[in-house]
């Protein structure tokens, strides 16, 4: 009898175990299915309408660790796809449940929880701040110190997504003690940790000088420069970007980057096959040389000008834009550096860019760089003028399709170059079909050249320049009127009067009204006049001599 009872109880317990096991498998299958569905953006809206967040929420506290883990992954994928679902997770207070006792969870759950934080923070600064206020940032920093590389990677991801939004959030990450663990992560052997850590550092230091200085003080520069020696393209890209975001803020920070001995290694990355690496390396050079003469000179001393010109002449990628900007910064610091830029045939290649490019932002930067090159002396300006660039600048300035920024840059470049230009062959054509704001600079140069150069005065007359000046209608008392007066004083009054407006018409009228004052050799007489007879006899003799 007792044996039968025991047998029945055993069957009943087995049945309950089977039911519970089926329930557990069903929960796990459900969560796995949601993970699979949420991997495709086409399913996101449908999952949202079914109230999927409410169904997943209880499973986050499931007694089975694997179900908790998969539930966190499902929530992360949903939040990553849709900001509305990310907001729904916040509204249902899932964050506190997610982070509760996270220090006691296994590494798989921690990675999944950090993925949720990252997926929410990426959408907006408001959502990122909510994560910070819910103790999420402190959790992330603690996970940066975890022994498992995967947890460190997930924490660095989440930290970067918080810091990238604005200066305040980046400052909060630094205040939470994130810098030291991030720098240590850069020194890990795993490539993916190096990459994500460099990206997070870049996201922090890009916002302000103060934040960049904190990154420098944490010893990040030397580690980032060492990372550049790695052959992995992703690590190179993130390290260069971080260094660029430091150098851009001030001359002191740029010097700190240079002192880490990045040259000439960074120049080799300008010609790197990967276009993104080439672009960021060129941007780093641009950010360094823009601050002051000494840094620009350093770049030139390492052969940076030739490297940049080579990139402009061979590449059509976005790296070319940074290279053009870098040349403009270098040339703008001094006339010697500008002459070095000219000596590297930069003007020829910039002229080609002006002729071939149709992108407004490329043309704008190129025009600005040309202005920086030609603004120093008459020799610099002549080099630009001889390349026939002035007319192209004028064409872009007058083109109705050009943006206001491009027109402003053309105006500024023309002003800078024309105020130094003494090459009369280039100046004279600029008298025709130009706006008054450009014309005054052309006339200003002629008013300086003509009083001291007889050859220029002769050429000015024969080329039609003086005639064109007389045709200009200038308001009395204006700058243009004053320049015209100075120019006219360089020539005799009769020449000025000859080319003055209406003078040829008055000459023709005078011709029509003029009474001839010829002295006739012969008076009109009758045919019996001896003179007429003698003339007739002469003609007759001529006729006879023909035969």
Coordinates of N, CA and C in Angstrom, one line a residue, residues 180-413:
X180 N 40.6 57.6 -15.7 CA 41.6 56.6 -15.4 C 41.3 55.2 -15.9
X181 N 40.1 54.7 -15.6 CA 39.8 53.3 -16.2 C 39.8 53.3 -17.7
X182 N 39.4 54.4 -18.3 CA 39.4 54.4 -19.8 C 40.9 54.3 -20.3
X183 N 41.8 55.1 -19.7 CA 43.2 55.1 -20.2 C 43.7 53.7 -19.9
X184 N 43.4 53.0 -18.8 CA 43.8 51.6 -18.6 C 43.2 50.7 -19.6
X185 N 42.0 50.9 -20.0 CA 41.4 50.1 -21.1 C 42.1 50.2 -22.4
X186 N 42.7 51.4 -22.7 CA 43.5 51.6 -23.9 C 44.7 50.7 -23.9
X187 N 45.2 50.3 -22.7 CA 46.4 49.5 -22.7 C 46.1 48.0 -22.6
X188 N 44.8 47.6 -22.7 CA 44.5 46.2 -22.7 C 45.0 45.6 -24.0
X189 N 45.1 44.3 -24.0 CA 45.6 43.6 -25.2 C 44.6 43.4 -26.3
X190 N 43.3 43.4 -25.8 CA 42.2 43.1 -26.8 C 42.0 44.4 -27.7
X191 N 42.0 44.2 -29.0 CA 41.9 45.3 -29.9 C 40.6 46.0 -29.8
X192 N 39.5 45.3 -29.6 CA 38.2 45.9 -29.6 C 38.0 46.8 -28.3
X193 N 38.7 46.5 -27.2 CA 38.6 47.4 -26.1 C 39.4 48.7 -26.3
X194 N 40.5 48.5 -27.0 CA 41.3 49.7 -27.3 C 40.5 50.7 -28.2
X195 N 39.8 50.1 -29.2 CA 39.1 50.9 -30.2 C 37.9 51.6 -29.5
X196 N 37.1 50.9 -28.7 CA 36.0 51.6 -28.0 C 36.4 52.6 -27.0
X197 N 37.5 52.3 -26.3 CA 38.0 53.2 -25.3 C 38.5 54.5 -25.9
X198 N 39.2 54.4 -27.0 CA 39.7 55.6 -27.8 C 38.5 56.4 -28.3
X199 N 37.5 55.7 -28.7 CA 36.3 56.4 -29.2 C 35.6 57.2 -28.0
X200 N 35.5 56.5 -26.8 CA 34.9 57.2 -25.7 C 35.7 58.4 -25.3
X201 N 37.1 58.3 -25.3 CA 37.9 59.4 -25.0 C 37.7 60.6 -25.9
X202 N 37.6 60.2 -27.2 CA 37.3 61.3 -28.2 C 36.0 62.0 -28.0
X203 N 35.0 61.2 -27.6 CA 33.7 61.8 -27.3 C 33.7 62.7 -26.1
X204 N 34.6 62.5 -25.2 CA 34.7 63.3 -24.0 C 35.5 64.6 -24.3
X205 N 36.6 64.5 -25.0 CA 37.5 65.7 -25.1 C 37.1 66.6 -26.2
X206 N 36.1 66.2 -27.1 CA 35.7 67.1 -28.2 C 35.0 68.3 -27.8
X207 N 34.4 68.4 -26.6 CA 33.5 69.4 -26.3 C 34.1 70.7 -25.8
X208 N 35.2 70.7 -25.1 CA 35.8 71.9 -24.6 C 37.3 71.8 -24.2
X209 N 37.9 72.9 -24.1 CA 39.3 72.9 -23.7 C 39.6 72.3 -22.4
X210 N 38.7 72.6 -21.4 CA 38.8 72.0 -20.1 C 38.7 70.5 -20.0
X211 N 37.8 70.0 -20.8 CA 37.6 68.5 -20.8 C 38.8 67.9 -21.5
X212 N 39.3 68.5 -22.6 CA 40.5 68.0 -23.3 C 41.7 68.0 -22.4
X213 N 41.8 69.1 -21.6 CA 43.0 69.1 -20.7 C 42.9 68.0 -19.6
X214 N 41.7 67.7 -19.2 CA 41.6 66.6 -18.2 C 42.0 65.3 -18.8
X215 N 41.7 65.1 -20.1 CA 42.1 63.9 -20.8 C 43.6 63.8 -20.9
X216 N 44.2 65.0 -21.2 CA 45.6 65.0 -21.3 C 46.3 64.8 -19.9
X217 N 45.7 65.3 -18.9 CA 46.3 65.1 -17.5 C 46.2 63.7 -17.1
X218 N 45.2 62.9 -17.7 CA 45.1 61.5 -17.3 C 46.1 60.6 -18.0
X219 N 46.9 61.3 -18.9 CA 48.0 60.5 -19.6 C 47.5 59.8 -20.8
X220 N 46.5 60.3 -21.5 CA 45.9 59.6 -22.6 C 46.7 59.8 -23.9
X221 N 47.4 60.9 -24.1 CA 48.0 61.2 -25.3 C 49.1 60.2 -25.7
X222 N 50.0 59.9 -24.8 CA 51.1 59.0 -25.0 C 50.6 57.6 -25.4
X223 N 49.5 57.2 -24.7 CA 48.9 55.9 -25.0 C 48.3 55.8 -26.4
X224 N 47.6 56.9 -26.7 CA 47.0 57.0 -28.1 C 48.0 57.0 -29.2
X225 N 49.1 57.7 -29.0 CA 50.2 57.7 -30.0 C 50.8 56.3 -30.2
X226 N 50.9 55.5 -29.1 CA 51.4 54.2 -29.2 C 50.4 53.3 -29.9
X227 N 49.1 53.6 -29.7 CA 48.1 52.8 -30.4 C 48.2 53.0 -31.9
X228 N 48.7 54.1 -32.4 CA 48.8 54.4 -33.8 C 49.7 53.4 -34.5
X229 N 50.6 52.8 -33.8 CA 51.5 51.8 -34.4 C 50.8 50.5 -34.7
X230 N 49.6 50.3 -34.2 CA 48.9 49.1 -34.4 C 48.4 49.1 -35.9
X231 N 48.4 47.9 -36.5 CA 48.0 47.8 -37.9 C 46.4 47.8 -38.1
X232 N 45.7 47.7 -37.0 CA 44.2 47.7 -37.2 C 43.7 49.1 -37.6
X233 N 42.9 49.1 -38.6 CA 42.4 50.4 -39.2 C 41.4 51.1 -38.2
X234 N 40.6 50.3 -37.5 CA 39.6 50.9 -36.6 C 40.3 51.6 -35.5
X235 N 41.3 51.0 -34.9 CA 42.0 51.6 -33.8 C 42.7 52.8 -34.3
X236 N 43.4 52.8 -35.4 CA 44.0 54.0 -36.0 C 43.1 55.1 -36.1
X237 N 41.9 54.8 -36.7 CA 40.9 55.8 -36.9 C 40.4 56.5 -35.6
X238 N 40.2 55.7 -34.6 CA 39.7 56.3 -33.3 C 40.8 57.1 -32.6
X239 N 42.0 56.5 -32.6 CA 43.1 57.2 -32.0 C 43.4 58.6 -32.6
X240 N 43.4 58.6 -34.0 CA 43.6 59.9 -34.7 C 42.5 60.9 -34.4
X241 N 41.3 60.4 -34.3 CA 40.2 61.3 -34.0 C 40.3 61.8 -32.6
X242 N 40.7 61.0 -31.7 CA 40.8 61.5 -30.3 C 41.9 62.6 -30.2
X243 N 43.1 62.3 -30.9 CA 44.1 63.3 -30.9 C 43.7 64.6 -31.6
X244 N 42.9 64.5 -32.6 CA 42.4 65.7 -33.4 C 41.5 66.5 -32.5
X245 N 40.6 65.8 -31.7 CA 39.7 66.5 -30.9 C 40.4 67.2 -29.7
X246 N 41.5 66.7 -29.3 CA 42.3 67.4 -28.3 C 43.0 68.6 -28.9
X247 N 43.7 68.4 -30.0 CA 44.5 69.5 -30.6 C 43.7 70.7 -31.1
X248 N 42.4 70.5 -31.4 CA 41.7 71.6 -32.0 C 41.4 72.7 -31.0
X249 N 41.4 72.5 -29.7 CA 40.9 73.5 -28.8 C 41.9 74.7 -28.5
X250 N 43.2 74.4 -28.4 CA 44.1 75.5 -28.1 C 45.5 75.1 -28.6
X251 N 46.4 76.2 -28.6 CA 47.8 75.9 -29.0 C 48.5 75.1 -28.0
X252 N 48.2 75.2 -26.7 CA 48.8 74.4 -25.7 C 48.5 73.0 -25.9
X253 N 47.3 72.6 -26.1 CA 46.9 71.2 -26.3 C 47.5 70.7 -27.6
X254 N 47.5 71.5 -28.6 CA 48.2 71.1 -29.9 C 49.6 70.8 -29.7
X255 N 50.3 71.6 -28.9 CA 51.7 71.4 -28.6 C 51.9 70.1 -27.8
X256 N 50.9 69.8 -26.9 CA 51.0 68.6 -26.1 C 50.9 67.4 -27.0
X257 N 50.1 67.5 -28.0 CA 50.0 66.4 -29.0 C 51.3 66.2 -29.8
X258 N 51.8 67.4 -30.2 CA 53.1 67.3 -31.0 C 54.2 66.8 -30.2
X259 N 54.3 67.2 -28.9 CA 55.4 66.7 -28.0 C 55.4 65.2 -27.8
X260 N 54.3 64.6 -28.1 CA 54.2 63.1 -28.0 C 54.9 62.4 -29.2
X261 N 55.5 63.3 -30.1 CA 56.3 62.8 -31.3 C 55.4 62.0 -32.3
X262 N 54.3 62.7 -32.7 CA 53.4 62.1 -33.7 C 54.0 62.3 -35.1
X263 N 54.9 63.3 -35.2 CA 55.5 63.5 -36.6 C 56.8 62.7 -36.6
X264 N 57.1 62.1 -37.8 CA 56.4 62.2 -39.1 C 55.4 61.1 -39.3
X265 N 55.1 60.3 -38.3 CA 54.2 59.2 -38.4 C 52.9 59.6 -38.9
X266 N 52.4 60.7 -38.4 CA 51.0 61.1 -38.8 C 50.9 61.4 -40.3
X267 N 52.1 61.9 -40.9 CA 52.1 62.2 -42.3 C 51.9 61.0 -43.2
X268 N 52.4 59.9 -42.7 CA 52.3 58.6 -43.4 C 50.8 58.2 -43.5
X269 N 50.1 58.5 -42.4 CA 48.6 58.2 -42.4 C 47.8 59.0 -43.4
X270 N 48.3 60.2 -43.8 CA 47.6 61.0 -44.8 C 47.5 60.2 -46.1
X271 N 48.5 59.5 -46.4 CA 48.4 58.7 -47.7 C 48.0 57.3 -47.4
X272 N 47.3 57.0 -46.3 CA 46.9 55.6 -46.0 C 45.7 55.2 -46.9
X273 N 45.7 54.0 -47.3 CA 44.7 53.5 -48.3 C 43.3 53.7 -47.8
X274 N 43.0 53.6 -46.5 CA 41.7 53.7 -45.9 C 41.4 55.2 -45.9
X275 N 40.3 55.6 -46.7 CA 40.0 57.1 -46.9 C 39.7 57.7 -45.5
X276 N 39.0 57.0 -44.6 CA 38.6 57.6 -43.4 C 39.8 57.9 -42.5
X277 N 40.8 57.1 -42.5 CA 42.1 57.3 -41.8 C 42.8 58.5 -42.4
X278 N 42.9 58.5 -43.8 CA 43.5 59.6 -44.5 C 42.8 61.0 -44.1
X279 N 41.5 61.0 -44.1 CA 40.8 62.2 -43.7 C 41.0 62.7 -42.3
X280 N 41.0 61.7 -41.4 CA 41.2 62.1 -40.0 C 42.6 62.6 -39.7
X281 N 43.6 61.9 -40.3 CA 45.0 62.3 -40.2 C 45.2 63.7 -40.7
X282 N 44.6 64.0 -41.9 CA 44.7 65.3 -42.4 C 44.0 66.4 -41.5
X283 N 42.9 66.0 -40.9 CA 42.2 66.9 -40.0 C 43.1 67.2 -38.8
X284 N 43.8 66.1 -38.3 CA 44.7 66.3 -37.2 C 45.8 67.4 -37.5
X285 N 46.4 67.2 -38.7 CA 47.4 68.2 -39.2 C 46.8 69.6 -39.2
X286 N 45.6 69.7 -39.8 CA 44.9 71.0 -39.9 C 44.7 71.6 -38.5
X287 N 44.2 70.8 -37.5 CA 44.0 71.3 -36.2 C 45.2 71.7 -35.5
X288 N 46.4 71.1 -35.8 CA 47.6 71.5 -35.2 C 48.2 72.8 -35.8
X289 N 48.2 72.9 -37.1 CA 48.8 74.1 -37.7 C 48.0 75.3 -37.7
X290 N 46.7 75.3 -37.3 CA 45.9 76.4 -37.4 C 46.2 77.4 -36.2
X291 N 46.8 77.0 -35.1 CA 46.9 77.8 -33.9 C 47.9 78.9 -34.0
X292 N 49.2 78.6 -34.5 CA 50.2 79.6 -34.5 C 51.3 79.2 -35.4
X293 N 52.2 80.2 -35.7 CA 53.2 80.1 -36.7 C 54.2 78.9 -36.4
X294 N 54.6 78.8 -35.2 CA 55.5 77.8 -34.8 C 55.0 76.4 -35.2
X295 N 53.8 76.1 -34.9 CA 53.2 74.8 -35.2 C 53.1 74.6 -36.7
X296 N 52.7 75.6 -37.4 CA 52.6 75.5 -38.9 C 54.0 75.3 -39.5
X297 N 55.0 75.9 -38.9 CA 56.4 75.8 -39.4 C 56.9 74.4 -39.1
X298 N 56.5 73.8 -38.0 CA 56.9 72.4 -37.6 C 56.3 71.4 -38.7
X299 N 55.0 71.6 -39.0 CA 54.4 70.8 -40.1 C 55.2 70.9 -41.4
X300 N 55.5 72.1 -41.7 CA 56.3 72.4 -43.0 C 57.7 71.7 -42.9
X301 N 58.3 71.8 -41.8 CA 59.7 71.2 -41.7 C 59.7 69.7 -41.8
X302 N 58.6 69.1 -41.5 CA 58.5 67.6 -41.6 C 58.0 67.2 -43.0
X303 N 57.9 68.2 -43.9 CA 57.4 67.9 -45.3 C 55.9 67.8 -45.4
X304 N 55.2 68.5 -44.5 CA 53.7 68.4 -44.5 C 53.1 69.1 -45.7
X305 N 53.7 70.2 -46.2 CA 53.1 70.9 -47.3 C 53.1 70.0 -48.5
X306 N 54.2 69.4 -48.8 CA 54.2 68.5 -50.0 C 53.3 67.4 -49.9
X307 N 53.1 66.8 -48.7 CA 52.2 65.7 -48.5 C 50.8 66.2 -48.7
X308 N 50.4 67.4 -48.2 CA 49.1 67.9 -48.4 C 48.8 68.2 -49.9
X309 N 49.7 68.8 -50.6 CA 49.5 69.1 -52.0 C 49.4 67.8 -52.8
X310 N 50.1 66.8 -52.5 CA 50.0 65.5 -53.1 C 48.6 64.9 -52.9
X311 N 48.1 65.0 -51.7 CA 46.7 64.5 -51.5 C 45.7 65.3 -52.3
X312 N 45.8 66.6 -52.4 CA 44.9 67.4 -53.1 C 44.9 67.0 -54.6
X313 N 46.1 66.7 -55.1 CA 46.3 66.4 -56.6 C 45.8 65.0 -56.9
X314 N 45.8 64.1 -56.0 CA 45.5 62.7 -56.3 C 44.1 62.2 -55.8
X315 N 43.6 62.9 -54.8 CA 42.4 62.4 -54.1 C 41.2 63.2 -54.5
X316 N 40.0 62.5 -54.5 CA 38.7 63.2 -54.6 C 37.9 62.9 -53.4
X317 N 38.5 62.4 -52.4 CA 37.7 62.1 -51.2 C 37.5 63.3 -50.3
X318 N 36.9 63.1 -49.2 CA 36.6 64.2 -48.2 C 37.9 64.7 -47.6
X319 N 39.0 63.8 -47.6 CA 40.3 64.2 -47.0 C 40.8 65.4 -47.8
X320 N 40.5 65.6 -49.0 CA 41.0 66.7 -49.8 C 40.6 68.1 -49.2
X321 N 39.4 68.1 -48.7 CA 38.9 69.3 -48.1 C 39.7 69.8 -46.9
X322 N 40.0 68.8 -46.0 CA 40.9 69.1 -44.8 C 42.3 69.5 -45.3
X323 N 42.8 68.9 -46.3 CA 44.1 69.3 -46.8 C 44.1 70.7 -47.4
X324 N 43.1 71.1 -48.1 CA 43.0 72.5 -48.6 C 43.0 73.5 -47.4
X325 N 42.2 73.1 -46.4 CA 42.0 74.0 -45.2 C 43.4 74.1 -44.5
X326 N 44.1 73.0 -44.4 CA 45.4 73.0 -43.7 C 46.4 73.9 -44.4
X327 N 46.4 73.8 -45.8 CA 47.3 74.7 -46.6 C 46.9 76.1 -46.3
X328 N 45.6 76.4 -46.3 CA 45.2 77.8 -46.0 C 45.7 78.3 -44.7
X329 N 45.6 77.5 -43.6 CA 46.2 77.8 -42.3 C 47.7 78.1 -42.3
X330 N 48.4 77.1 -43.0 CA 49.8 77.3 -43.0 C 50.2 78.6 -43.8
X331 N 49.6 78.8 -44.9 CA 50.0 80.0 -45.7 C 49.6 81.3 -45.0
X332 N 48.6 81.2 -44.3 CA 48.1 82.4 -43.6 C 49.0 83.0 -42.5
X333 N 49.9 82.1 -42.0 CA 50.7 82.5 -40.8 C 51.8 83.5 -41.2
X334 N 52.4 83.3 -42.4 CA 53.5 84.2 -42.8 C 53.8 84.1 -44.3
X335 N 54.4 85.1 -44.8 CA 54.7 85.2 -46.2 C 55.7 84.1 -46.7
X336 N 56.6 83.7 -45.7 CA 57.6 82.7 -46.1 C 56.9 81.3 -46.2
X337 N 56.0 81.0 -45.3 CA 55.2 79.7 -45.4 C 54.3 79.8 -46.7
X338 N 53.7 80.9 -46.9 CA 52.9 81.0 -48.1 C 53.7 80.8 -49.4
X339 N 54.9 81.3 -49.4 CA 55.8 81.1 -50.6 C 56.2 79.6 -50.7
X340 N 56.4 79.0 -49.5 CA 56.7 77.5 -49.5 C 55.5 76.8 -50.1
X341 N 54.3 77.2 -49.8 CA 53.1 76.6 -50.4 C 53.0 76.8 -51.9
X342 N 53.4 78.0 -52.3 CA 53.4 78.3 -53.7 C 54.5 77.4 -54.4
X343 N 55.6 77.3 -53.8 CA 56.7 76.5 -54.3 C 56.4 75.0 -54.5
X344 N 55.4 74.6 -53.7 CA 54.9 73.2 -53.9 C 53.8 73.0 -54.9
X345 N 53.7 74.0 -55.8 CA 52.7 74.0 -56.9 C 51.2 73.9 -56.4
X346 N 51.0 74.4 -55.2 CA 49.6 74.3 -54.6 C 48.7 75.1 -55.4
X347 N 49.1 76.3 -55.9 CA 48.2 77.2 -56.7 C 47.6 76.5 -57.9
X348 N 48.5 75.7 -58.6 CA 48.1 75.0 -59.8 C 46.9 74.0 -59.4
X349 N 47.1 73.3 -58.4 CA 46.1 72.3 -58.0 C 44.9 72.9 -57.4
X350 N 45.0 74.0 -56.7 CA 43.8 74.7 -56.2 C 43.0 75.3 -57.4
X351 N 43.7 75.8 -58.4 CA 43.0 76.3 -59.6 C 42.2 75.2 -60.3
X352 N 42.8 74.0 -60.3 CA 42.1 72.8 -60.9 C 40.8 72.5 -60.1
X353 N 41.0 72.6 -58.7 CA 39.8 72.3 -57.9 C 38.7 73.3 -58.2
X354 N 39.1 74.6 -58.4 CA 38.1 75.6 -58.7 C 37.4 75.4 -60.0
X355 N 38.1 74.8 -61.0 CA 37.5 74.6 -62.3 C 36.6 73.3 -62.3
X356 N 37.1 72.3 -61.5 CA 36.4 71.0 -61.6 C 35.3 70.8 -60.6
X357 N 35.4 71.4 -59.4 CA 34.5 71.1 -58.4 C 33.2 71.8 -58.6
X358 N 32.1 71.2 -58.2 CA 30.8 71.8 -58.2 C 30.1 71.9 -56.8
X359 N 30.9 71.3 -55.8 CA 30.4 71.3 -54.5 C 30.6 72.7 -53.8
X360 N 29.6 73.3 -53.3 CA 29.7 74.7 -52.8 C 30.7 74.7 -51.6
X361 N 30.7 73.8 -50.7 CA 31.6 73.8 -49.5 C 33.0 73.7 -49.9
X362 N 33.3 72.9 -50.9 CA 34.7 72.7 -51.4 C 35.2 74.0 -52.0
X363 N 34.3 74.6 -52.9 CA 34.7 75.9 -53.5 C 34.9 76.9 -52.4
X364 N 34.1 77.0 -51.4 CA 34.3 78.0 -50.4 C 35.6 77.9 -49.7
X365 N 36.0 76.7 -49.3 CA 37.2 76.5 -48.6 C 38.4 76.7 -49.5
X366 N 38.3 76.3 -50.8 CA 39.4 76.6 -51.7 C 39.6 78.1 -52.0
X367 N 38.5 78.8 -52.1 CA 38.6 80.3 -52.3 C 39.3 80.9 -51.1
X368 N 38.9 80.5 -49.9 CA 39.5 81.0 -48.6 C 41.0 80.7 -48.6
X369 N 41.4 79.5 -49.0 CA 42.8 79.1 -48.9 C 43.6 80.0 -49.9
X370 N 43.1 80.2 -51.1 CA 43.7 81.0 -52.1 C 43.9 82.5 -51.6
X371 N 42.9 83.0 -50.9 CA 43.1 84.3 -50.3 C 44.2 84.3 -49.3
X372 N 44.3 83.3 -48.5 CA 45.4 83.2 -47.5 C 46.8 83.2 -48.1
X373 N 46.9 82.5 -49.3 CA 48.1 82.4 -50.0 C 48.5 83.8 -50.6
X374 N 47.6 84.4 -51.2 CA 47.9 85.6 -52.0 C 47.8 86.9 -51.3
X375 N 47.6 86.9 -50.0 CA 47.3 88.2 -49.3 C 48.6 88.9 -48.8
X376 N 49.8 88.3 -48.9 CA 50.9 88.8 -48.2 C 51.7 89.9 -49.0
X377 N 52.1 89.6 -50.2 CA 53.0 90.6 -50.9 C 52.5 90.6 -52.4
X378 N 53.1 91.5 -53.1 CA 52.8 91.6 -54.6 C 53.2 90.4 -55.3
X379 N 54.3 89.7 -54.9 CA 54.7 88.5 -55.5 C 53.7 87.4 -55.3
X380 N 53.2 87.3 -54.1 CA 52.2 86.2 -53.8 C 50.9 86.5 -54.7
X381 N 50.5 87.8 -54.7 CA 49.3 88.1 -55.5 C 49.5 87.9 -57.0
X382 N 50.7 88.1 -57.5 CA 51.0 87.9 -58.9 C 50.9 86.4 -59.2
X383 N 51.4 85.6 -58.3 CA 51.3 84.1 -58.6 C 49.8 83.7 -58.8
X384 N 49.0 84.2 -57.9 CA 47.6 83.9 -58.0 C 47.0 84.5 -59.3
X385 N 47.4 85.7 -59.6 CA 46.8 86.4 -60.8 C 47.2 85.7 -62.1
X386 N 48.5 85.3 -62.2 CA 49.0 84.6 -63.4 C 48.3 83.3 -63.6
X387 N 47.9 82.6 -62.6 CA 47.1 81.4 -62.7 C 45.7 81.6 -63.2
X388 N 45.4 82.8 -63.5 CA 44.0 83.2 -64.0 C 42.9 82.8 -63.0
X389 N 43.2 83.0 -61.7 CA 42.3 82.6 -60.7 C 41.3 83.8 -60.3
X390 N 41.8 85.0 -60.5 CA 41.0 86.2 -60.2 C 39.7 86.2 -60.9
X391 N 39.7 85.8 -62.2 CA 38.5 85.8 -63.0 C 37.5 84.7 -62.5
X392 N 38.1 83.6 -62.1 CA 37.2 82.5 -61.6 C 36.6 82.9 -60.2
X393 N 37.3 83.6 -59.4 CA 36.8 84.2 -58.2 C 35.6 85.1 -58.5
X394 N 35.9 86.0 -59.5 CA 34.8 86.9 -59.9 C 33.6 86.2 -60.4
X395 N 33.8 85.2 -61.2 CA 32.7 84.4 -61.8 C 31.9 83.8 -60.6
X396 N 32.5 83.2 -59.7 CA 31.8 82.6 -58.5 C 31.1 83.6 -57.7
X397 N 31.7 84.8 -57.6 CA 31.1 85.9 -56.8 C 29.8 86.3 -57.5
X398 N 29.8 86.4 -58.8 CA 28.6 86.9 -59.5 C 27.6 85.8 -59.9
X399 N 28.0 84.5 -59.6 CA 27.1 83.4 -59.9 C 25.9 83.4 -59.0
X400 N 24.6 83.5 -59.5 CA 23.5 83.5 -58.6 C 23.3 82.2 -57.8
X401 N 23.9 81.1 -58.3 CA 23.7 79.8 -57.6 C 24.7 79.7 -56.5
X402 N 25.7 80.5 -56.4 CA 26.6 80.5 -55.3 C 26.0 80.8 -54.0
X403 N 26.4 80.1 -52.9 CA 25.8 80.5 -51.6 C 26.3 81.8 -51.1
X404 N 25.7 82.3 -50.1 CA 26.1 83.6 -49.5 C 27.5 83.5 -48.9
X405 N 27.8 82.3 -48.3 CA 29.1 82.1 -47.7 C 30.2 82.1 -48.8
X406 N 29.9 81.4 -49.9 CA 30.9 81.4 -51.0 C 31.1 82.8 -51.6
X407 N 30.1 83.6 -51.8 CA 30.2 84.9 -52.3 C 31.0 85.8 -51.3
X408 N 30.8 85.6 -50.0 CA 31.5 86.4 -49.0 C 33.0 86.0 -49.1
X409 N 33.3 84.7 -49.2 CA 34.7 84.3 -49.3 C 35.4 84.8 -50.6
X410 N 34.6 84.8 -51.7 CA 35.2 85.3 -52.9 C 35.5 86.8 -52.8
X411 N 34.6 87.5 -52.2 CA 34.8 89.0 -52.0 C 36.0 89.2 -51.1
X412 N 36.1 88.5 -50.0 CA 37.3 88.6 -49.1 C 38.6 88.3 -49.8
X413 N 38.6 87.2 -50.6 CA 39.8 86.8 -51.2 C 40.2 87.8 -52.3

